Amino acid sequence: MHASDVTIKPKRKSDTRFGTKVIASRDCIYVDASLKADVKNLANLIYRLMPHFRKELDLPRNITLRLAKTKKRSNNGVWFNHVKTAVLDPRRKISDVLNTLSHELIHAKQYHTGELSYDVKAMHNTWQGELVKSKGATFASYRNLPWEKEAFGRSSEILFNTLIRAYEAGDINLNVVKNNAGWSYLI
């Protein structure tokens, strides 16, 4: 967490039971007034969805989700395993931010289950015990990394399942499902 971050408290006390903390960078809350309400609404939605993401994915207990502007607009999010933190850029449509959250939580699951790890000696990632020397220097090679294939391939499905679980549990209304998953999933 950066010194300029603001912790956003969940609206319901029960939302903290899974060890999820949502924080927003100060530039999203105080500097950029146009983002302030959106970031607070997004944080509230994330708190309501996290128990349902946990039913879809085997995740570490304590996770921090940081809503912050990323340096590159093309970098929508990143998972930092050493601090169990995902950074998500909130300047996009909520459906896109939630899809990025789903993507980054898949990486959290990959590290947590041991599918993905970082070999410090080799300075490369290992995937299911195999050293992967590619760093994904181009977009095509990045998308071809085995952990990225899984994350890109499953993020929409995981998000949809999470939204349906949350709706069935009464944690979100049908408009949230419609606005963030689209009706095409329901047909």
Coordinates of N, CA and C in Angstrom, one line a residue:
M1 N 0.8 -1.2 0.0 CA 0.0 0.0 0.0 C 0.9 1.2 0.0
H2 N 0.5 2.2 -0.7 CA 1.2 3.4 -0.8 C 0.7 4.4 0.3
A3 N 1.6 5.3 0.6 CA 1.2 6.3 1.7 C 0.0 7.1 1.3
S4 N -0.2 7.3 0.0 CA -1.3 8.1 -0.4 C -2.6 7.3 -0.7
D5 N -2.7 6.1 -0.2 CA -3.9 5.3 -0.5 C -4.9 5.5 0.6
V6 N -6.2 5.3 0.3 CA -7.3 5.4 1.2 C -8.0 4.1 1.2
T7 N -8.2 3.5 2.4 CA -8.9 2.3 2.6 C -10.4 2.6 2.5
I8 N -11.1 1.8 1.6 CA -12.5 2.0 1.5 C -13.2 0.9 2.3
K9 N -14.0 1.3 3.3 CA -14.6 0.4 4.2 C -15.9 -0.2 3.5
P10 N -16.1 -1.5 3.8 CA -17.3 -2.1 3.2 C -18.6 -1.6 3.9
K11 N -19.7 -1.6 3.2 CA -20.9 -1.0 3.7 C -21.5 -2.0 4.8
R12 N -21.2 -3.3 4.7 CA -21.6 -4.3 5.7 C -20.4 -4.9 6.3
K13 N -20.5 -5.1 7.6 CA -19.4 -5.6 8.4 C -19.0 -7.0 7.9
S14 N -20.0 -7.8 7.5 CA -19.7 -9.2 7.0 C -18.9 -9.2 5.8
D15 N -18.7 -8.1 5.1 CA -17.9 -8.1 3.9 C -16.4 -8.3 4.1
T16 N -16.0 -8.1 5.4 CA -14.5 -8.2 5.7 C -14.2 -9.6 6.1
R17 N -15.1 -10.6 6.2 CA -14.8 -11.9 6.8 C -13.8 -12.7 5.9
F18 N -13.6 -12.4 4.7 CA -12.8 -13.2 3.9 C -11.4 -12.6 3.7
G19 N -11.1 -11.5 4.5 CA -9.8 -11.0 4.4 C -9.5 -10.2 3.1
T20 N -10.5 -9.6 2.6 CA -10.3 -8.7 1.4 C -10.3 -7.3 1.8
K21 N -9.3 -6.5 1.4 CA -9.2 -5.1 1.6 C -9.2 -4.4 0.3
V22 N -10.1 -3.4 0.1 CA -10.1 -2.6 -1.1 C -9.6 -1.2 -0.7
I23 N -8.6 -0.8 -1.5 CA -8.1 0.6 -1.2 C -8.1 1.3 -2.6
A24 N -8.1 2.6 -2.5 CA -8.1 3.5 -3.7 C -6.9 4.4 -3.5
S25 N -6.3 4.7 -4.6 CA -5.2 5.7 -4.6 C -5.8 7.0 -4.4
R26 N -5.1 7.9 -3.7 CA -5.5 9.2 -3.4 C -5.9 10.0 -4.7
D27 N -5.2 9.7 -5.8 CA -5.5 10.5 -7.0 C -6.9 10.1 -7.5
C28 N -7.4 8.9 -7.2 CA -8.8 8.5 -7.6 C -9.9 9.1 -6.7
I29 N -9.5 9.4 -5.4 CA -10.5 9.8 -4.5 C -10.5 11.3 -4.3
Y30 N -9.3 11.9 -4.2 CA -9.3 13.4 -3.9 C -8.9 14.2 -5.1
V31 N -8.0 13.7 -5.9 CA -7.6 14.6 -7.0 C -8.5 14.5 -8.2
D32 N -9.1 13.4 -8.5 CA -10.0 13.2 -9.7 C -11.4 13.1 -9.2
A33 N -12.1 14.2 -9.0 CA -13.4 14.2 -8.5 C -14.4 13.4 -9.3
S34 N -14.1 13.3 -10.6 CA -15.0 12.6 -11.5 C -15.0 11.1 -11.3
L35 N -13.9 10.6 -10.7 CA -13.8 9.1 -10.4 C -14.3 8.8 -8.9
K36 N -14.4 9.7 -8.1 CA -14.6 9.5 -6.6 C -15.8 8.6 -6.4
A37 N -17.0 9.0 -6.9 CA -18.2 8.2 -6.7 C -18.1 6.8 -7.4
D38 N -17.5 6.8 -8.6 CA -17.4 5.5 -9.3 C -16.5 4.6 -8.6
V39 N -15.4 5.0 -8.0 CA -14.5 4.2 -7.3 C -15.1 3.6 -6.0
K40 N -15.9 4.5 -5.3 CA -16.5 4.0 -4.1 C -17.6 3.0 -4.4
N41 N -18.4 3.2 -5.5 CA -19.4 2.2 -5.9 C -18.7 0.9 -6.4
L42 N -17.6 1.0 -7.1 CA -16.9 -0.1 -7.5 C -16.3 -0.9 -6.4
A43 N -15.8 -0.2 -5.4 CA -15.3 -0.9 -4.2 C -16.4 -1.7 -3.5
N44 N -17.5 -1.1 -3.3 CA -18.7 -1.7 -2.7 C -19.1 -3.0 -3.4
L45 N -19.1 -2.9 -4.8 CA -19.5 -4.0 -5.6 C -18.5 -5.1 -5.4
I46 N -17.2 -4.8 -5.4 CA -16.1 -5.8 -5.3 C -16.3 -6.5 -3.9
Y47 N -16.5 -5.8 -2.9 CA -16.8 -6.4 -1.6 C -17.9 -7.4 -1.6
R48 N -19.0 -7.1 -2.3 CA -20.1 -8.0 -2.4 C -19.8 -9.2 -3.3
L49 N -18.9 -9.0 -4.3 CA -18.6 -10.1 -5.2 C -17.5 -11.1 -4.7
M50 N -16.6 -10.6 -3.8 CA -15.5 -11.4 -3.4 C -15.8 -12.8 -2.8
P51 N -16.8 -12.9 -1.9 CA -17.2 -14.2 -1.4 C -17.6 -15.2 -2.5
H52 N -18.1 -14.7 -3.6 CA -18.6 -15.5 -4.7 C -17.4 -15.8 -5.6
F53 N -16.5 -14.9 -5.8 CA -15.2 -15.2 -6.5 C -14.5 -16.3 -5.8
R54 N -14.5 -16.3 -4.5 CA -13.8 -17.3 -3.7 C -14.4 -18.7 -3.8
K55 N -15.7 -18.8 -4.2 CA -16.4 -20.0 -4.4 C -16.0 -20.6 -5.8
E56 N -15.6 -19.7 -6.7 CA -15.2 -20.1 -8.1 C -13.7 -20.4 -8.1
L57 N -12.9 -19.8 -7.3 CA -11.4 -19.9 -7.4 C -10.8 -20.1 -6.0
D58 N -9.8 -21.0 -5.9 CA -9.1 -21.2 -4.7 C -8.1 -20.0 -4.5
L59 N -8.5 -19.1 -3.6 CA -7.7 -17.9 -3.5 C -7.0 -17.8 -2.1
P60 N -5.9 -17.0 -2.0 CA -5.3 -16.8 -0.7 C -6.3 -16.1 0.2
R61 N -6.1 -16.2 1.5 CA -7.0 -15.6 2.5 C -7.0 -14.1 2.4
N62 N -5.9 -13.5 2.6 CA -5.9 -12.0 2.6 C -5.4 -11.4 1.3
I63 N -6.3 -10.7 0.7 CA -6.1 -10.1 -0.6 C -6.3 -8.6 -0.5
T64 N -5.5 -7.8 -1.1 CA -5.7 -6.4 -1.2 C -6.0 -6.1 -2.7
L65 N -7.1 -5.3 -2.9 CA -7.4 -4.9 -4.3 C -7.3 -3.4 -4.3
R66 N -6.3 -2.9 -5.1 CA -6.0 -1.4 -5.1 C -6.5 -0.9 -6.4
L67 N -7.4 0.1 -6.3 CA -7.9 0.9 -7.4 C -7.1 2.1 -7.6
A68 N -6.3 2.0 -8.7 CA -5.4 3.1 -9.0 C -5.1 3.2 -10.5
K69 N -4.9 4.5 -10.9 CA -4.6 4.7 -12.3 C -3.2 4.0 -12.6
T70 N -3.2 3.3 -13.7 CA -2.0 2.7 -14.1 C -1.2 3.6 -15.1
K71 N 0.1 3.4 -15.2 CA 0.9 4.3 -16.0 C 0.5 4.2 -17.5
K72 N 0.3 2.9 -17.9 CA -0.1 2.7 -19.3 C -1.6 2.4 -19.4
R73 N -2.3 3.1 -20.2 CA -3.7 2.9 -20.4 C -4.0 1.4 -20.8
S74 N -3.0 0.8 -21.5 CA -3.2 -0.5 -22.0 C -3.0 -1.6 -20.9
N75 N -2.4 -1.2 -19.8 CA -2.2 -2.1 -18.6 C -3.4 -1.9 -17.7
N76 N -4.4 -2.7 -17.8 CA -5.6 -2.6 -17.0 C -5.5 -3.1 -15.6
G77 N -4.6 -4.0 -15.4 CA -4.4 -4.5 -14.0 C -3.2 -5.4 -13.9
V78 N -2.8 -5.7 -12.7 CA -1.7 -6.6 -12.5 C -1.8 -7.2 -11.1
W79 N -1.3 -8.5 -11.0 CA -1.3 -9.2 -9.7 C 0.1 -9.2 -9.2
F80 N 0.3 -8.8 -7.9 CA 1.6 -8.8 -7.3 C 1.6 -9.9 -6.2
N81 N 2.1 -11.1 -6.5 CA 1.9 -12.2 -5.6 C 2.6 -12.0 -4.3
H82 N 3.8 -11.4 -4.3 CA 4.6 -11.2 -3.0 C 3.8 -10.4 -2.0
V83 N 2.9 -9.6 -2.4 CA 2.1 -8.8 -1.4 C 0.6 -9.1 -1.5
K84 N 0.3 -10.1 -2.3 CA -1.1 -10.6 -2.5 C -2.1 -9.4 -2.8
T85 N -1.6 -8.6 -3.8 CA -2.3 -7.4 -4.2 C -2.6 -7.4 -5.7
A86 N -3.8 -7.0 -6.1 CA -4.1 -6.7 -7.5 C -4.3 -5.2 -7.6
V87 N -3.7 -4.6 -8.6 CA -3.9 -3.2 -8.9 C -4.8 -3.2 -10.2
L88 N -5.9 -2.4 -10.0 CA -6.9 -2.3 -11.1 C -7.1 -0.9 -11.5
D89 N -7.1 -0.6 -12.8 CA -7.3 0.8 -13.2 C -8.8 1.0 -13.3
P90 N -9.4 2.0 -12.5 CA -10.8 2.2 -12.4 C -11.4 3.1 -13.5
R91 N -10.5 3.6 -14.5 CA -11.0 4.6 -15.4 C -11.7 4.0 -16.6
R92 N -12.2 2.8 -16.5 CA -12.9 2.1 -17.6 C -14.3 1.7 -17.1
K93 N -15.1 1.2 -18.0 CA -16.4 0.7 -17.7 C -16.3 -0.3 -16.5
I94 N -17.3 -0.3 -15.7 CA -17.3 -1.3 -14.5 C -17.2 -2.7 -15.0
S95 N -17.8 -3.1 -16.1 CA -17.8 -4.4 -16.6 C -16.3 -4.8 -17.0
D96 N -15.6 -3.8 -17.6 CA -14.2 -4.1 -18.0 C -13.3 -4.2 -16.7
V97 N -13.6 -3.4 -15.7 CA -12.8 -3.5 -14.5 C -13.0 -4.8 -13.8
L98 N -14.3 -5.3 -13.8 CA -14.6 -6.6 -13.2 C -14.0 -7.7 -13.9
N99 N -14.0 -7.6 -15.3 CA -13.3 -8.7 -16.1 C -11.8 -8.7 -15.8
T100 N -11.2 -7.5 -15.6 CA -9.8 -7.5 -15.2 C -9.6 -8.1 -13.8
L101 N -10.5 -7.8 -12.9 CA -10.4 -8.3 -11.6 C -10.5 -9.9 -11.7
S102 N -11.4 -10.4 -12.4 CA -11.5 -11.8 -12.6 C -10.2 -12.4 -13.2
H103 N -9.6 -11.7 -14.2 CA -8.4 -12.1 -14.8 C -7.2 -12.2 -13.7
E104 N -7.1 -11.1 -12.9 CA -6.1 -11.0 -11.9 C -6.3 -12.1 -10.8
L105 N -7.5 -12.3 -10.4 CA -7.8 -13.3 -9.4 C -7.5 -14.7 -9.9
I106 N -7.6 -15.0 -11.2 CA -7.1 -16.2 -11.7 C -5.6 -16.4 -11.5
H107 N -4.9 -15.3 -11.7 CA -3.4 -15.3 -11.4 C -3.2 -15.6 -9.9
A108 N -4.0 -15.0 -9.1 CA -3.9 -15.2 -7.6 C -4.1 -16.7 -7.3
K109 N -5.1 -17.3 -8.0 CA -5.3 -18.7 -7.8 C -4.2 -19.5 -8.3
Q110 N -3.6 -19.2 -9.4 CA -2.5 -19.9 -10.0 C -1.3 -19.9 -9.1
Y111 N -1.0 -18.8 -8.5 CA 0.1 -18.7 -7.5 C -0.2 -19.5 -6.2
H112 N -1.4 -19.3 -5.8 CA -1.9 -19.9 -4.5 C -1.8 -21.5 -4.6
T113 N -2.2 -22.0 -5.7 CA -2.3 -23.5 -5.9 C -0.9 -24.0 -6.3
G114 N 0.0 -23.2 -6.7 CA 1.4 -23.7 -7.1 C 1.5 -23.9 -8.6
E115 N 0.4 -23.7 -9.3 CA 0.5 -23.9 -10.8 C 1.6 -22.9 -11.4
L116 N 1.6 -21.7 -10.8 CA 2.5 -20.7 -11.3 C 3.4 -20.3 -10.1
S117 N 4.7 -20.2 -10.4 CA 5.6 -19.7 -9.4 C 6.7 -18.9 -10.1
Y118 N 7.5 -18.2 -9.3 CA 8.6 -17.5 -9.8 C 9.9 -18.2 -9.3
D119 N 10.8 -18.6 -10.2 CA 12.0 -19.2 -9.8 C 13.1 -18.1 -9.7
V120 N 13.5 -17.8 -8.5 CA 14.4 -16.6 -8.2 C 15.7 -16.9 -8.9
K121 N 16.2 -18.1 -8.8 CA 17.6 -18.4 -9.3 C 17.6 -18.3 -10.9
A122 N 16.6 -18.8 -11.5 CA 16.5 -18.7 -13.0 C 15.9 -17.4 -13.5
M123 N 15.3 -16.6 -12.6 CA 14.7 -15.4 -12.9 C 13.6 -15.5 -14.0
H124 N 12.9 -16.6 -13.9 CA 11.8 -16.9 -14.8 C 10.6 -17.5 -14.0
N125 N 9.5 -17.5 -14.7 CA 8.3 -18.2 -14.1 C 8.4 -19.7 -14.4
T126 N 7.7 -20.4 -13.5 CA 7.5 -21.9 -13.8 C 6.0 -22.1 -13.8
W127 N 5.6 -22.9 -14.8 CA 4.2 -23.2 -15.0 C 4.0 -24.7 -14.8
Q128 N 3.3 -25.1 -13.8 CA 3.1 -26.6 -13.5 C 4.4 -27.3 -13.5
G129 N 5.4 -26.7 -12.9 CA 6.7 -27.3 -12.7 C 7.7 -27.1 -13.8
E130 N 7.3 -26.6 -14.9 CA 8.2 -26.4 -16.1 C 8.6 -24.9 -16.1
L131 N 9.9 -24.7 -16.3 CA 10.5 -23.4 -16.5 C 10.0 -22.8 -17.8
V132 N 9.5 -21.6 -17.8 CA 9.1 -20.9 -19.0 C 10.0 -19.7 -19.2
K133 N 10.8 -19.7 -20.2 CA 11.8 -18.6 -20.4 C 11.3 -17.4 -21.1
S134 N 10.1 -17.5 -21.7 CA 9.6 -16.3 -22.4 C 9.1 -15.3 -21.4
K135 N 9.3 -14.1 -21.6 CA 8.9 -13.0 -20.7 C 7.6 -12.3 -21.3
G136 N 7.2 -12.7 -22.5 CA 6.1 -12.1 -23.2 C 6.4 -10.7 -23.6
A137 N 7.5 -10.5 -24.4 CA 8.0 -9.2 -24.8 C 7.0 -8.6 -25.8
T138 N 6.3 -9.3 -26.6 CA 5.3 -8.8 -27.5 C 4.0 -9.2 -27.0
F139 N 2.9 -8.5 -27.5 CA 1.6 -8.8 -27.1 C 1.2 -10.2 -27.4
A140 N 1.6 -10.7 -28.6 CA 1.3 -12.1 -29.0 C 2.0 -13.1 -28.1
S141 N 3.3 -12.9 -27.8 CA 4.0 -13.8 -26.9 C 3.5 -13.8 -25.5
Y142 N 3.1 -12.6 -25.1 CA 2.4 -12.4 -23.7 C 1.1 -13.2 -23.7
R143 N 0.3 -13.1 -24.7 CA -1.0 -13.8 -24.7 C -0.8 -15.3 -24.8
N144 N 0.4 -15.7 -25.3 CA 0.6 -17.1 -25.5 C 1.3 -17.8 -24.3
L145 N 1.6 -17.0 -23.2 CA 2.1 -17.6 -22.0 C 1.0 -18.5 -21.4
P146 N 1.3 -19.7 -20.9 CA 0.3 -20.6 -20.5 C -0.6 -20.1 -19.4
W147 N -0.1 -19.3 -18.4 CA -0.9 -18.7 -17.4 C -1.8 -17.6 -17.9
E148 N -1.3 -16.9 -18.9 CA -2.2 -15.9 -19.5 C -3.3 -16.5 -20.4
K149 N -3.0 -17.6 -21.0 CA -4.0 -18.3 -21.8 C -5.2 -18.7 -20.9
E150 N -4.8 -19.2 -19.7 CA -5.9 -19.6 -18.8 C -6.7 -18.4 -18.3
A151 N -5.9 -17.3 -17.9 CA -6.6 -16.1 -17.4 C -7.5 -15.5 -18.4
F152 N -7.0 -15.3 -19.6 CA -7.8 -14.7 -20.7 C -9.0 -15.6 -21.1
G153 N -8.7 -16.9 -21.1 CA -9.7 -17.9 -21.5 C -10.8 -18.1 -20.5
R154 N -10.5 -17.9 -19.2 CA -11.6 -18.2 -18.2 C -12.1 -17.0 -17.5
S155 N -11.6 -15.8 -17.7 CA -12.0 -14.6 -16.9 C -13.5 -14.3 -17.1
S156 N -14.0 -14.3 -18.3 CA -15.4 -14.0 -18.6 C -16.3 -15.0 -17.9
E157 N -15.9 -16.3 -18.0 CA -16.7 -17.4 -17.4 C -16.8 -17.3 -15.9
I158 N -15.6 -17.0 -15.3 CA -15.5 -16.9 -13.9 C -16.4 -15.6 -13.4
L159 N -16.2 -14.5 -14.1 CA -17.0 -13.4 -13.8 C -18.5 -13.6 -13.9
F160 N -18.9 -14.3 -15.0 CA -20.3 -14.6 -15.2 C -20.9 -15.5 -14.0
N161 N -20.1 -16.5 -13.7 CA -20.5 -17.4 -12.6 C -20.6 -16.7 -11.3
T162 N -19.7 -15.8 -11.1 CA -19.6 -15.0 -9.8 C -20.8 -14.1 -9.8
L163 N -21.2 -13.4 -10.8 CA -22.3 -12.5 -10.9 C -23.6 -13.3 -10.6
I164 N -23.7 -14.5 -11.2 CA -24.9 -15.3 -11.0 C -25.0 -15.7 -9.6
R165 N -23.9 -16.2 -9.0 CA -23.9 -16.6 -7.6 C -24.3 -15.5 -6.7
A166 N -23.8 -14.3 -6.9 CA -24.1 -13.1 -6.1 C -25.5 -12.7 -6.3
Y167 N -26.1 -12.8 -7.5 CA -27.5 -12.5 -7.7 C -28.4 -13.5 -7.0
E168 N -28.1 -14.8 -7.1 CA -28.9 -15.8 -6.4 C -28.8 -15.7 -4.9
A169 N -27.7 -15.2 -4.4 CA -27.6 -15.0 -2.9 C -28.2 -13.7 -2.5
G170 N -28.7 -12.9 -3.4 CA -29.3 -11.6 -3.0 C -28.3 -10.5 -2.7
D171 N -27.0 -10.7 -3.1 CA -26.0 -9.7 -2.9 C -25.9 -8.6 -4.0
I172 N -26.5 -8.9 -5.1 CA -26.6 -7.9 -6.2 C -27.9 -8.0 -6.9
N173 N -28.4 -7.0 -7.6 CA -29.6 -7.1 -8.3 C -29.4 -7.5 -9.8
L174 N -30.5 -7.8 -10.5 CA -30.4 -8.3 -11.8 C -29.7 -7.3 -12.8
N175 N -29.9 -6.0 -12.5 CA -29.3 -4.9 -13.3 C -27.8 -5.0 -13.3
V176 N -27.2 -5.4 -12.1 CA -25.8 -5.5 -12.1 C -25.3 -6.7 -13.0
V177 N -26.1 -7.8 -12.9 CA -25.7 -8.9 -13.8 C -25.8 -8.4 -15.3
K178 N -27.0 -7.8 -15.6 CA -27.2 -7.4 -17.0 C -26.1 -6.4 -17.5
N179 N -25.8 -5.4 -16.6 CA -24.8 -4.4 -17.0 C -23.4 -4.9 -17.1
N180 N -23.1 -5.9 -16.4 CA -21.7 -6.4 -16.3 C -21.4 -7.7 -17.0
A181 N -22.5 -8.5 -17.3 CA -22.3 -9.7 -17.9 C -22.9 -9.7 -19.3
G182 N -24.0 -8.9 -19.4 CA -24.7 -8.8 -20.7 C -25.7 -9.9 -20.8
W183 N -26.8 -9.6 -21.5 CA -27.9 -10.5 -21.7 C -27.5 -11.7 -22.5
S184 N -26.5 -11.6 -23.4 CA -26.1 -12.8 -24.2 C -25.7 -14.0 -23.4
Y185 N -25.2 -13.8 -22.2 CA -24.9 -14.9 -21.3 C -26.2 -15.6 -20.8
L186 N -27.3 -14.8 -20.7 CA -28.5 -15.4 -20.1 C -29.4 -16.1 -21.1
I187 N -29.1 -16.0 -22.4 CA -29.9 -16.6 -23.4 C -29.4 -18.0 -23.7

